[in-house]
Amino acid sequence: MPASPAAAYAAAHGLTASGARPSPGVYARRLWGRRHFITALAAARQSALYSGARLGQLWQVLTPLLNAGVYFLVFGKLLGAGRGVPDYIPFLCTGVFVFTFTQTAALSGARSLTDNLGLVRALHFPRASLPLAATLVQLRQLLLALGVLAVVLVADGVPVTARWLLAVPALLLQSVFNAGLALFLARVGARTTDFAQLLPFLLRTWMYVSGIFYDLSRITAGAPHALTRLLQANPALIYVSLMRYALIDTVTGTRLPPHVWPLALIWATVAAGAGYAFFWSSEEEYGRG
């Protein structure tokens, strides 16, 4: 069937459809070219957070601290989850701060397209910039919170050791995982607007099975082997365990899930690759309808 006159004219003059989806490699290069836009957008979003509150940006560190205080009262004191766990306050605070990074990256990523429909419809840019910027905002907030966490650890008597340097690769792998998760959830959230209402409940359930408030190895001591391995492969537990091992000297290698570093790398690679491909496959559909 011969091409239409319009298609023939476009082909002759090198014209392409506006908003057409590029190849994955070209799309990645366009994202890299927009890296300054992504960082500037993240900085603007972060400065706008809590702008209407009297304490302003201080809430970025107060929120996880207050959450940790509530969890300590409920789980550590009332339910006794901290019995037998050395350095329970550093153990709990590290878990809360690190899981909050994944939790908030997922929530903001799922809303990144729907909350910026005006920007999506007005400007032409790689839409993946939005969930990536949302993840970068949460990473910056975590870095601020980690400064407070370091003070909490030292005040509780945890020594500063060379093992703290392991927090850098652990945080890098978690950031890659979170970026992939945000990309995946951004497409789901763009297609199903009610998903943003369901997601907090799913994340809360994920938190309860990730050993944030208790030592999971004690809970799974008598559990079936298959269930234990499944819980130990949980990516949230993997990244929380790595940060605890890096920062708390009483968390020894025997308390880590088996093959924890390879699993952290695998989860980061799979999440980034799958999230990128899943998001890219609907690039031309975002902002329409």
PDB file of C-alpha atoms in Angstrom:
ATOM      1  CA  MET A   1       0.000   0.000   0.000  1.00  0.00           C
ATOM      2  CA  PRO A   2       1.631   3.323  -1.027  1.00  0.00           C
ATOM      3  CA  ALA A   3       2.366   5.882   1.662  1.00  0.00           C
ATOM      4  CA  SER A   4       0.073   8.855   1.980  1.00  0.00           C
ATOM      5  CA  PRO A   5       1.281  12.207   0.580  1.00  0.00           C
ATOM      6  CA  ALA A   6       1.721  13.556   4.122  1.00  0.00           C
ATOM      7  CA  ALA A   7       3.805  10.533   5.195  1.00  0.00           C
ATOM      8  CA  ALA A   8       5.913  10.760   2.028  1.00  0.00           C
ATOM      9  CA  TYR A   9       6.512  14.482   2.590  1.00  0.00           C
ATOM     10  CA  ALA A  10       7.532  13.856   6.205  1.00  0.00           C
ATOM     11  CA  ALA A  11       9.917  11.071   5.222  1.00  0.00           C
ATOM     12  CA  ALA A  12      11.467  13.200   2.467  1.00  0.00           C
ATOM     13  CA  HIS A  13      12.163  16.066   4.865  1.00  0.00           C
ATOM     14  CA  GLY A  14      13.213  14.025   7.908  1.00  0.00           C
ATOM     15  CA  LEU A  15      10.136  14.909   9.935  1.00  0.00           C
ATOM     16  CA  THR A  16       8.915  12.663  12.759  1.00  0.00           C
ATOM     17  CA  ALA A  17       5.732  12.497  14.781  1.00  0.00           C
ATOM     18  CA  SER A  18       5.635  14.933  17.696  1.00  0.00           C
ATOM     19  CA  GLY A  19       5.918  13.110  21.007  1.00  0.00           C
ATOM     20  CA  ALA A  20       6.853   9.812  19.371  1.00  0.00           C
ATOM     21  CA  ARG A  21       8.585   7.356  21.692  1.00  0.00           C
ATOM     22  CA  PRO A  22      12.339   7.141  20.985  1.00  0.00           C
ATOM     23  CA  SER A  23      14.397   3.989  21.381  1.00  0.00           C
ATOM     24  CA  PRO A  24      15.509   3.097  24.942  1.00  0.00           C
ATOM     25  CA  GLY A  25      19.073   4.219  24.221  1.00  0.00           C
ATOM     26  CA  VAL A  26      18.024   7.561  22.755  1.00  0.00           C
ATOM     27  CA  TYR A  27      15.613   8.069  25.630  1.00  0.00           C
ATOM     28  CA  ALA A  28      18.401   7.444  28.142  1.00  0.00           C
ATOM     29  CA  ARG A  29      20.607   9.995  26.379  1.00  0.00           C
ATOM     30  CA  ARG A  30      17.793  12.544  26.456  1.00  0.00           C
ATOM     31  CA  LEU A  31      17.350  11.926  30.161  1.00  0.00           C
ATOM     32  CA  TRP A  32      21.059  12.497  30.717  1.00  0.00           C
ATOM     33  CA  GLY A  33      20.805  15.696  28.721  1.00  0.00           C
ATOM     34  CA  ARG A  34      18.039  16.842  31.074  1.00  0.00           C
ATOM     35  CA  ARG A  35      20.032  16.071  34.241  1.00  0.00           C
ATOM     36  CA  HIS A  36      20.302  19.749  35.163  1.00  0.00           C
ATOM     37  CA  PHE A  37      16.548  20.135  34.742  1.00  0.00           C
ATOM     38  CA  ILE A  38      15.999  17.114  37.022  1.00  0.00           C
ATOM     39  CA  THR A  39      18.272  18.457  39.759  1.00  0.00           C
ATOM     40  CA  ALA A  40      16.783  21.956  39.520  1.00  0.00           C
ATOM     41  CA  LEU A  41      13.252  20.563  39.680  1.00  0.00           C
ATOM     42  CA  ALA A  42      14.185  18.459  42.712  1.00  0.00           C
ATOM     43  CA  ALA A  43      15.714  21.486  44.440  1.00  0.00           C
ATOM     44  CA  ALA A  44      12.589  23.560  43.768  1.00  0.00           C
ATOM     45  CA  ARG A  45      10.318  20.791  45.036  1.00  0.00           C
ATOM     46  CA  GLN A  46      12.403  20.367  48.175  1.00  0.00           C
ATOM     47  CA  SER A  47      12.442  24.078  48.979  1.00  0.00           C
ATOM     48  CA  ALA A  48       8.656  24.138  48.563  1.00  0.00           C
ATOM     49  CA  LEU A  49       8.168  21.340  51.093  1.00  0.00           C
ATOM     50  CA  TYR A  50       6.767  22.587  54.421  1.00  0.00           C
ATOM     51  CA  SER A  51       7.044  26.172  53.108  1.00  0.00           C
ATOM     52  CA  GLY A  52       3.744  27.022  54.792  1.00  0.00           C
ATOM     53  CA  ALA A  53       4.789  25.622  58.185  1.00  0.00           C
ATOM     54  CA  ARG A  54       6.325  27.798  60.875  1.00  0.00           C
ATOM     55  CA  LEU A  55       9.280  25.417  61.384  1.00  0.00           C
ATOM     56  CA  GLY A  56       9.756  25.095  57.621  1.00  0.00           C
ATOM     57  CA  GLN A  57      12.480  22.695  56.455  1.00  0.00           C
ATOM     58  CA  LEU A  58      13.083  21.521  60.029  1.00  0.00           C
ATOM     59  CA  TRP A  59      10.144  19.146  59.513  1.00  0.00           C
ATOM     60  CA  GLN A  60      12.314  17.172  57.091  1.00  0.00           C
ATOM     61  CA  VAL A  61      14.191  15.754  60.085  1.00  0.00           C
ATOM     62  CA  LEU A  62      11.497  16.128  62.711  1.00  0.00           C
ATOM     63  CA  THR A  63       9.050  13.860  60.857  1.00  0.00           C
ATOM     64  CA  PRO A  64      11.194  10.680  60.876  1.00  0.00           C
ATOM     65  CA  LEU A  65      12.328  11.428  64.434  1.00  0.00           C
ATOM     66  CA  LEU A  66       8.733  11.723  65.641  1.00  0.00           C
ATOM     67  CA  ASN A  67       7.813   8.548  63.772  1.00  0.00           C
ATOM     68  CA  ALA A  68      10.709   6.730  65.411  1.00  0.00           C
ATOM     69  CA  GLY A  69       9.591   8.031  68.813  1.00  0.00           C
ATOM     70  CA  VAL A  70       6.051   6.754  68.295  1.00  0.00           C
ATOM     71  CA  TYR A  71       7.269   3.364  67.070  1.00  0.00           C
ATOM     72  CA  PHE A  72       9.653   3.116  70.035  1.00  0.00           C
ATOM     73  CA  LEU A  73       6.795   3.751  72.454  1.00  0.00           C
ATOM     74  CA  VAL A  74       4.414   1.293  70.788  1.00  0.00           C
ATOM     75  CA  PHE A  75       6.740  -1.491  69.670  1.00  0.00           C
ATOM     76  CA  GLY A  76       9.721  -1.040  71.975  1.00  0.00           C
ATOM     77  CA  LYS A  77       7.896  -0.378  75.236  1.00  0.00           C
ATOM     78  CA  LEU A  78       4.294  -1.535  74.971  1.00  0.00           C
ATOM     79  CA  LEU A  79       4.837  -4.622  72.787  1.00  0.00           C
ATOM     80  CA  GLY A  80       8.376  -5.396  73.946  1.00  0.00           C
ATOM     81  CA  ALA A  81       9.830  -5.803  70.454  1.00  0.00           C
ATOM     82  CA  GLY A  82      13.117  -4.313  71.655  1.00  0.00           C
ATOM     83  CA  ARG A  83      13.807  -6.931  74.313  1.00  0.00           C
ATOM     84  CA  GLY A  84      17.059  -8.693  73.582  1.00  0.00           C
ATOM     85  CA  VAL A  85      17.972  -6.364  70.699  1.00  0.00           C
ATOM     86  CA  PRO A  86      21.278  -4.557  71.427  1.00  0.00           C
ATOM     87  CA  ASP A  87      21.214  -0.798  70.813  1.00  0.00           C
ATOM     88  CA  TYR A  88      17.504  -0.885  70.116  1.00  0.00           C
ATOM     89  CA  ILE A  89      17.096   2.890  69.720  1.00  0.00           C
ATOM     90  CA  PRO A  90      19.803   3.116  66.995  1.00  0.00           C
ATOM     91  CA  PHE A  91      18.420  -0.123  65.509  1.00  0.00           C
ATOM     92  CA  LEU A  92      14.904   1.332  65.324  1.00  0.00           C
ATOM     93  CA  CYS A  93      15.880   4.822  64.157  1.00  0.00           C
ATOM     94  CA  THR A  94      18.072   3.469  61.359  1.00  0.00           C
ATOM     95  CA  GLY A  95      15.275   1.195  60.180  1.00  0.00           C
ATOM     96  CA  VAL A  96      12.685   3.977  60.223  1.00  0.00           C
ATOM     97  CA  PHE A  97      14.915   6.504  58.431  1.00  0.00           C
ATOM     98  CA  VAL A  98      16.026   4.079  55.710  1.00  0.00           C
ATOM     99  CA  PHE A  99      12.592   2.588  55.056  1.00  0.00           C
ATOM    100  CA  THR A 100      11.048   6.074  54.972  1.00  0.00           C
ATOM    101  CA  PHE A 101      13.343   6.843  52.019  1.00  0.00           C
ATOM    102  CA  THR A 102      11.848   3.971  50.013  1.00  0.00           C
ATOM    103  CA  GLN A 103       8.320   4.676  51.241  1.00  0.00           C
ATOM    104  CA  THR A 104       8.316   8.364  50.314  1.00  0.00           C
ATOM    105  CA  ALA A 105      10.078   7.726  46.993  1.00  0.00           C
ATOM    106  CA  ALA A 106       7.322   5.248  46.094  1.00  0.00           C
ATOM    107  CA  LEU A 107       4.523   7.609  47.143  1.00  0.00           C
ATOM    108  CA  SER A 108       5.942  10.671  45.389  1.00  0.00           C
ATOM    109  CA  GLY A 109       6.875   8.630  42.315  1.00  0.00           C
ATOM    110  CA  ALA A 110       3.334   7.285  41.975  1.00  0.00           C
ATOM    111  CA  ARG A 111       1.978  10.856  41.972  1.00  0.00           C
ATOM    112  CA  SER A 112       4.772  12.464  39.953  1.00  0.00           C
ATOM    113  CA  LEU A 113       2.865  12.496  36.653  1.00  0.00           C
ATOM    114  CA  THR A 114      -0.657  13.172  37.911  1.00  0.00           C
ATOM    115  CA  ASP A 115       0.558  16.034  40.122  1.00  0.00           C
ATOM    116  CA  ASN A 116       2.378  17.648  37.184  1.00  0.00           C
ATOM    117  CA  LEU A 117      -0.112  17.254  34.351  1.00  0.00           C
ATOM    118  CA  GLY A 118       0.162  20.939  33.433  1.00  0.00           C
ATOM    119  CA  LEU A 119       3.916  20.622  33.013  1.00  0.00           C
ATOM    120  CA  VAL A 120       3.572  17.357  31.069  1.00  0.00           C
ATOM    121  CA  ARG A 121       1.046  18.845  28.635  1.00  0.00           C
ATOM    122  CA  ALA A 122       2.819  22.175  28.194  1.00  0.00           C
ATOM    123  CA  LEU A 123       6.439  21.124  27.651  1.00  0.00           C
ATOM    124  CA  HIS A 124       8.234  18.419  25.704  1.00  0.00           C
ATOM    125  CA  PHE A 125      10.792  16.577  27.831  1.00  0.00           C
ATOM    126  CA  PRO A 126      11.431  12.951  28.904  1.00  0.00           C
ATOM    127  CA  ARG A 127       8.589  12.190  31.311  1.00  0.00           C
ATOM    128  CA  ALA A 128      10.876   9.971  33.377  1.00  0.00           C
ATOM    129  CA  SER A 129      12.436  13.216  34.615  1.00  0.00           C
ATOM    130  CA  LEU A 130       9.494  13.628  36.993  1.00  0.00           C
ATOM    131  CA  PRO A 131       9.726  10.361  38.995  1.00  0.00           C
ATOM    132  CA  LEU A 132      13.507  10.659  38.992  1.00  0.00           C
ATOM    133  CA  ALA A 133      13.276  14.191  40.386  1.00  0.00           C
ATOM    134  CA  ALA A 134      10.814  12.934  43.018  1.00  0.00           C
ATOM    135  CA  THR A 135      13.326  10.264  44.060  1.00  0.00           C
ATOM    136  CA  LEU A 136      16.108  12.842  44.210  1.00  0.00           C
ATOM    137  CA  VAL A 137      14.003  14.993  46.540  1.00  0.00           C
ATOM    138  CA  GLN A 138      13.610  12.062  48.937  1.00  0.00           C
ATOM    139  CA  LEU A 139      17.333  11.261  48.740  1.00  0.00           C
ATOM    140  CA  ARG A 140      18.187  14.818  49.719  1.00  0.00           C
ATOM    141  CA  GLN A 141      15.796  14.599  52.634  1.00  0.00           C
ATOM    142  CA  LEU A 142      17.380  11.335  53.744  1.00  0.00           C
ATOM    143  CA  LEU A 143      20.851  12.872  53.655  1.00  0.00           C
ATOM    144  CA  LEU A 144      19.650  15.594  56.019  1.00  0.00           C
ATOM    145  CA  ALA A 145      18.024  13.000  58.252  1.00  0.00           C
ATOM    146  CA  LEU A 146      21.194  10.887  58.309  1.00  0.00           C
ATOM    147  CA  GLY A 147      23.019  13.797  59.917  1.00  0.00           C
ATOM    148  CA  VAL A 148      20.477  13.718  62.728  1.00  0.00           C
ATOM    149  CA  LEU A 149      20.717   9.925  62.856  1.00  0.00           C
ATOM    150  CA  ALA A 150      24.493  10.157  63.303  1.00  0.00           C
ATOM    151  CA  VAL A 151      23.944  12.403  66.330  1.00  0.00           C
ATOM    152  CA  VAL A 152      21.420   9.925  67.757  1.00  0.00           C
ATOM    153  CA  LEU A 153      23.845   7.020  67.289  1.00  0.00           C
ATOM    154  CA  VAL A 154      26.786   8.793  68.900  1.00  0.00           C
ATOM    155  CA  ALA A 155      24.606  10.051  71.768  1.00  0.00           C
ATOM    156  CA  ASP A 156      23.497   6.468  72.411  1.00  0.00           C
ATOM    157  CA  GLY A 157      27.102   5.291  72.637  1.00  0.00           C
ATOM    158  CA  VAL A 158      27.547   3.786  69.168  1.00  0.00           C
ATOM    159  CA  PRO A 159      31.185   4.286  68.119  1.00  0.00           C
ATOM    160  CA  VAL A 160      32.190   5.842  64.820  1.00  0.00           C
ATOM    161  CA  THR A 161      34.121   3.175  62.915  1.00  0.00           C
ATOM    162  CA  ALA A 162      35.486   2.633  59.405  1.00  0.00           C
ATOM    163  CA  ARG A 163      32.442   0.444  58.772  1.00  0.00           C
ATOM    164  CA  TRP A 164      30.363   3.617  58.467  1.00  0.00           C
ATOM    165  CA  LEU A 165      31.875   3.976  54.971  1.00  0.00           C
ATOM    166  CA  LEU A 166      29.808   0.961  53.887  1.00  0.00           C
ATOM    167  CA  ALA A 167      26.751   3.195  54.166  1.00  0.00           C
ATOM    168  CA  VAL A 168      27.795   4.893  50.899  1.00  0.00           C
ATOM    169  CA  PRO A 169      27.456   1.850  48.579  1.00  0.00           C
ATOM    170  CA  ALA A 170      24.399   0.667  50.512  1.00  0.00           C
ATOM    171  CA  LEU A 171      22.703   4.026  50.041  1.00  0.00           C
ATOM    172  CA  LEU A 172      23.720   4.150  46.375  1.00  0.00           C
ATOM    173  CA  LEU A 173      22.152   0.741  45.690  1.00  0.00           C
ATOM    174  CA  GLN A 174      18.992   1.695  47.561  1.00  0.00           C
ATOM    175  CA  SER A 175      18.739   4.934  45.569  1.00  0.00           C
ATOM    176  CA  VAL A 176      18.941   3.009  42.287  1.00  0.00           C
ATOM    177  CA  PHE A 177      16.282   0.591  43.544  1.00  0.00           C
ATOM    178  CA  ASN A 178      14.032   3.473  44.619  1.00  0.00           C
ATOM    179  CA  ALA A 179      14.420   5.226  41.259  1.00  0.00           C
ATOM    180  CA  GLY A 180      13.316   2.070  39.443  1.00  0.00           C
ATOM    181  CA  LEU A 181      10.410   1.618  41.838  1.00  0.00           C
ATOM    182  CA  ALA A 182       9.338   5.248  41.337  1.00  0.00           C
ATOM    183  CA  LEU A 183       9.416   4.832  37.545  1.00  0.00           C
ATOM    184  CA  PHE A 184       7.305   1.679  37.746  1.00  0.00           C
ATOM    185  CA  LEU A 185       4.746   3.215  40.103  1.00  0.00           C
ATOM    186  CA  ALA A 186       4.609   6.474  38.103  1.00  0.00           C
ATOM    187  CA  ARG A 187       3.177   4.626  35.113  1.00  0.00           C
ATOM    188  CA  VAL A 188       0.749   2.671  37.301  1.00  0.00           C
ATOM    189  CA  GLY A 189      -0.347   5.873  39.045  1.00  0.00           C
ATOM    190  CA  ALA A 190      -0.820   7.681  35.739  1.00  0.00           C
ATOM    191  CA  ARG A 191      -3.098   4.945  34.404  1.00  0.00           C
ATOM    192  CA  THR A 192      -5.017   4.199  37.626  1.00  0.00           C
ATOM    193  CA  THR A 193      -5.588   7.345  39.640  1.00  0.00           C
ATOM    194  CA  ASP A 194      -7.138   5.417  42.538  1.00  0.00           C
ATOM    195  CA  PHE A 195      -3.841   3.564  42.994  1.00  0.00           C
ATOM    196  CA  ALA A 196      -2.440   6.521  44.951  1.00  0.00           C
ATOM    197  CA  GLN A 197      -5.138   5.927  47.582  1.00  0.00           C
ATOM    198  CA  LEU A 198      -4.270   2.227  47.890  1.00  0.00           C
ATOM    199  CA  LEU A 199      -0.495   2.569  47.885  1.00  0.00           C
ATOM    200  CA  PRO A 200      -0.078   3.827  51.498  1.00  0.00           C
ATOM    201  CA  PHE A 201      -1.761   0.676  52.798  1.00  0.00           C
ATOM    202  CA  LEU A 202       0.487  -1.540  50.669  1.00  0.00           C
ATOM    203  CA  LEU A 203       3.587   0.305  51.884  1.00  0.00           C
ATOM    204  CA  ARG A 204       2.500   0.055  55.502  1.00  0.00           C
ATOM    205  CA  THR A 205       2.084  -3.701  55.136  1.00  0.00           C
ATOM    206  CA  TRP A 206       5.527  -3.870  53.517  1.00  0.00           C
ATOM    207  CA  MET A 207       6.988  -1.982  56.468  1.00  0.00           C
ATOM    208  CA  TYR A 208       5.517  -4.417  59.014  1.00  0.00           C
ATOM    209  CA  VAL A 209       7.186  -7.435  57.340  1.00  0.00           C
ATOM    210  CA  SER A 210      10.565  -5.722  56.828  1.00  0.00           C
ATOM    211  CA  GLY A 211      11.986  -5.941  60.345  1.00  0.00           C
ATOM    212  CA  ILE A 212      11.840  -2.211  60.981  1.00  0.00           C
ATOM    213  CA  PHE A 213      10.679  -2.542  64.609  1.00  0.00           C
ATOM    214  CA  TYR A 214      12.074  -5.958  65.499  1.00  0.00           C
ATOM    215  CA  ASP A 215      14.899  -8.363  64.730  1.00  0.00           C
ATOM    216  CA  LEU A 216      13.463 -10.518  61.953  1.00  0.00           C
ATOM    217  CA  SER A 217      15.945 -13.337  62.603  1.00  0.00           C
ATOM    218  CA  ARG A 218      14.342 -13.945  65.991  1.00  0.00           C
ATOM    219  CA  ILE A 219      10.848 -14.061  64.495  1.00  0.00           C
ATOM    220  CA  THR A 220      11.773 -16.507  61.720  1.00  0.00           C
ATOM    221  CA  ALA A 221      13.837 -18.838  63.919  1.00  0.00           C
ATOM    222  CA  GLY A 222      11.087 -21.478  63.927  1.00  0.00           C
ATOM    223  CA  ALA A 223       9.453 -20.590  60.617  1.00  0.00           C
ATOM    224  CA  PRO A 224       9.483 -22.851  57.546  1.00  0.00           C
ATOM    225  CA  HIS A 225      12.677 -22.570  55.514  1.00  0.00           C
ATOM    226  CA  ALA A 226      10.921 -21.335  52.365  1.00  0.00           C
ATOM    227  CA  LEU A 227       9.108 -18.561  54.274  1.00  0.00           C
ATOM    228  CA  THR A 228      12.326 -17.523  55.986  1.00  0.00           C
ATOM    229  CA  ARG A 229      14.183 -17.260  52.666  1.00  0.00           C
ATOM    230  CA  LEU A 230      11.300 -15.281  51.160  1.00  0.00           C
ATOM    231  CA  LEU A 231      11.311 -12.765  54.016  1.00  0.00           C
ATOM    232  CA  GLN A 232      15.100 -12.482  53.929  1.00  0.00           C
ATOM    233  CA  ALA A 233      15.002 -11.627  50.211  1.00  0.00           C
ATOM    234  CA  ASN A 234      12.724  -8.643  50.881  1.00  0.00           C
ATOM    235  CA  PRO A 235      14.530  -5.627  49.327  1.00  0.00           C
ATOM    236  CA  ALA A 236      13.441  -3.280  52.117  1.00  0.00           C
ATOM    237  CA  LEU A 237      14.959  -5.639  54.698  1.00  0.00           C
ATOM    238  CA  ILE A 238      18.112  -5.953  52.560  1.00  0.00           C
ATOM    239  CA  TYR A 239      18.818  -2.218  52.440  1.00  0.00           C
ATOM    240  CA  VAL A 240      17.808  -1.586  56.056  1.00  0.00           C
ATOM    241  CA  SER A 241      20.070  -4.445  57.201  1.00  0.00           C
ATOM    242  CA  LEU A 242      23.019  -3.089  55.230  1.00  0.00           C
ATOM    243  CA  MET A 243      22.659   0.365  56.762  1.00  0.00           C
ATOM    244  CA  ARG A 244      22.330  -1.113  60.251  1.00  0.00           C
ATOM    245  CA  TYR A 245      25.434  -3.226  59.688  1.00  0.00           C
ATOM    246  CA  ALA A 246      27.343  -0.182  58.442  1.00  0.00           C
ATOM    247  CA  LEU A 247      26.359   2.153  61.271  1.00  0.00           C
ATOM    248  CA  ILE A 248      25.803  -0.003  64.382  1.00  0.00           C
ATOM    249  CA  ASP A 249      28.764  -2.013  65.692  1.00  0.00           C
ATOM    250  CA  THR A 250      26.585  -4.545  67.554  1.00  0.00           C
ATOM    251  CA  VAL A 251      24.912  -5.577  64.281  1.00  0.00           C
ATOM    252  CA  THR A 252      27.311  -8.302  63.167  1.00  0.00           C
ATOM    253  CA  GLY A 253      27.513 -10.173  59.887  1.00  0.00           C
ATOM    254  CA  THR A 254      25.757 -13.176  61.420  1.00  0.00           C
ATOM    255  CA  ARG A 255      22.584 -11.078  61.804  1.00  0.00           C
ATOM    256  CA  LEU A 256      22.476 -10.158  58.111  1.00  0.00           C
ATOM    257  CA  PRO A 257      20.365 -12.027  55.551  1.00  0.00           C
ATOM    258  CA  PRO A 258      22.375 -14.537  53.483  1.00  0.00           C
ATOM    259  CA  HIS A 259      24.108 -13.106  50.383  1.00  0.00           C
ATOM    260  CA  VAL A 260      23.008  -9.608  51.372  1.00  0.00           C
ATOM    261  CA  TRP A 261      25.351  -7.607  49.085  1.00  0.00           C
ATOM    262  CA  PRO A 262      24.638  -9.656  45.928  1.00  0.00           C
ATOM    263  CA  LEU A 263      20.908  -9.426  46.680  1.00  0.00           C
ATOM    264  CA  ALA A 264      21.171  -5.649  47.111  1.00  0.00           C
ATOM    265  CA  LEU A 265      22.889  -5.383  43.732  1.00  0.00           C
ATOM    266  CA  ILE A 266      20.376  -7.710  42.054  1.00  0.00           C
ATOM    267  CA  TRP A 267      17.361  -5.834  43.425  1.00  0.00           C
ATOM    268  CA  ALA A 268      18.824  -2.475  42.340  1.00  0.00           C
ATOM    269  CA  THR A 269      19.603  -3.760  38.844  1.00  0.00           C
ATOM    270  CA  VAL A 270      16.255  -5.488  38.346  1.00  0.00           C
ATOM    271  CA  ALA A 271      14.215  -2.576  39.715  1.00  0.00           C
ATOM    272  CA  ALA A 272      16.088   0.014  37.641  1.00  0.00           C
ATOM    273  CA  GLY A 273      15.916  -2.015  34.426  1.00  0.00           C
ATOM    274  CA  ALA A 274      12.304  -3.148  34.789  1.00  0.00           C
ATOM    275  CA  GLY A 275      11.104   0.245  36.003  1.00  0.00           C
ATOM    276  CA  TYR A 276      12.847   2.054  33.152  1.00  0.00           C
ATOM    277  CA  ALA A 277      11.485  -0.317  30.477  1.00  0.00           C
ATOM    278  CA  PHE A 278       7.974  -0.307  31.944  1.00  0.00           C
ATOM    279  CA  PHE A 279       7.857   3.493  32.107  1.00  0.00           C
ATOM    280  CA  TRP A 280       9.471   4.028  28.684  1.00  0.00           C
ATOM    281  CA  SER A 281       6.970   1.726  26.950  1.00  0.00           C
ATOM    282  CA  SER A 282       4.165   4.265  27.575  1.00  0.00           C
ATOM    283  CA  GLU A 283       6.175   7.451  27.109  1.00  0.00           C
ATOM    284  CA  GLU A 284       3.945   8.891  24.358  1.00  0.00           C
ATOM    285  CA  GLU A 285       0.745   8.275  26.358  1.00  0.00           C
ATOM    286  CA  TYR A 286       1.486  10.380  29.431  1.00  0.00           C
ATOM    287  CA  GLY A 287      -0.602  13.536  29.741  1.00  0.00           C
ATOM    288  CA  ARG A 288      -3.194  12.465  27.176  1.00  0.00           C
ATOM    289  CA  GLY A 289      -6.852  11.749  27.814  1.00  0.00           C
TER     290      GLY A 289
END
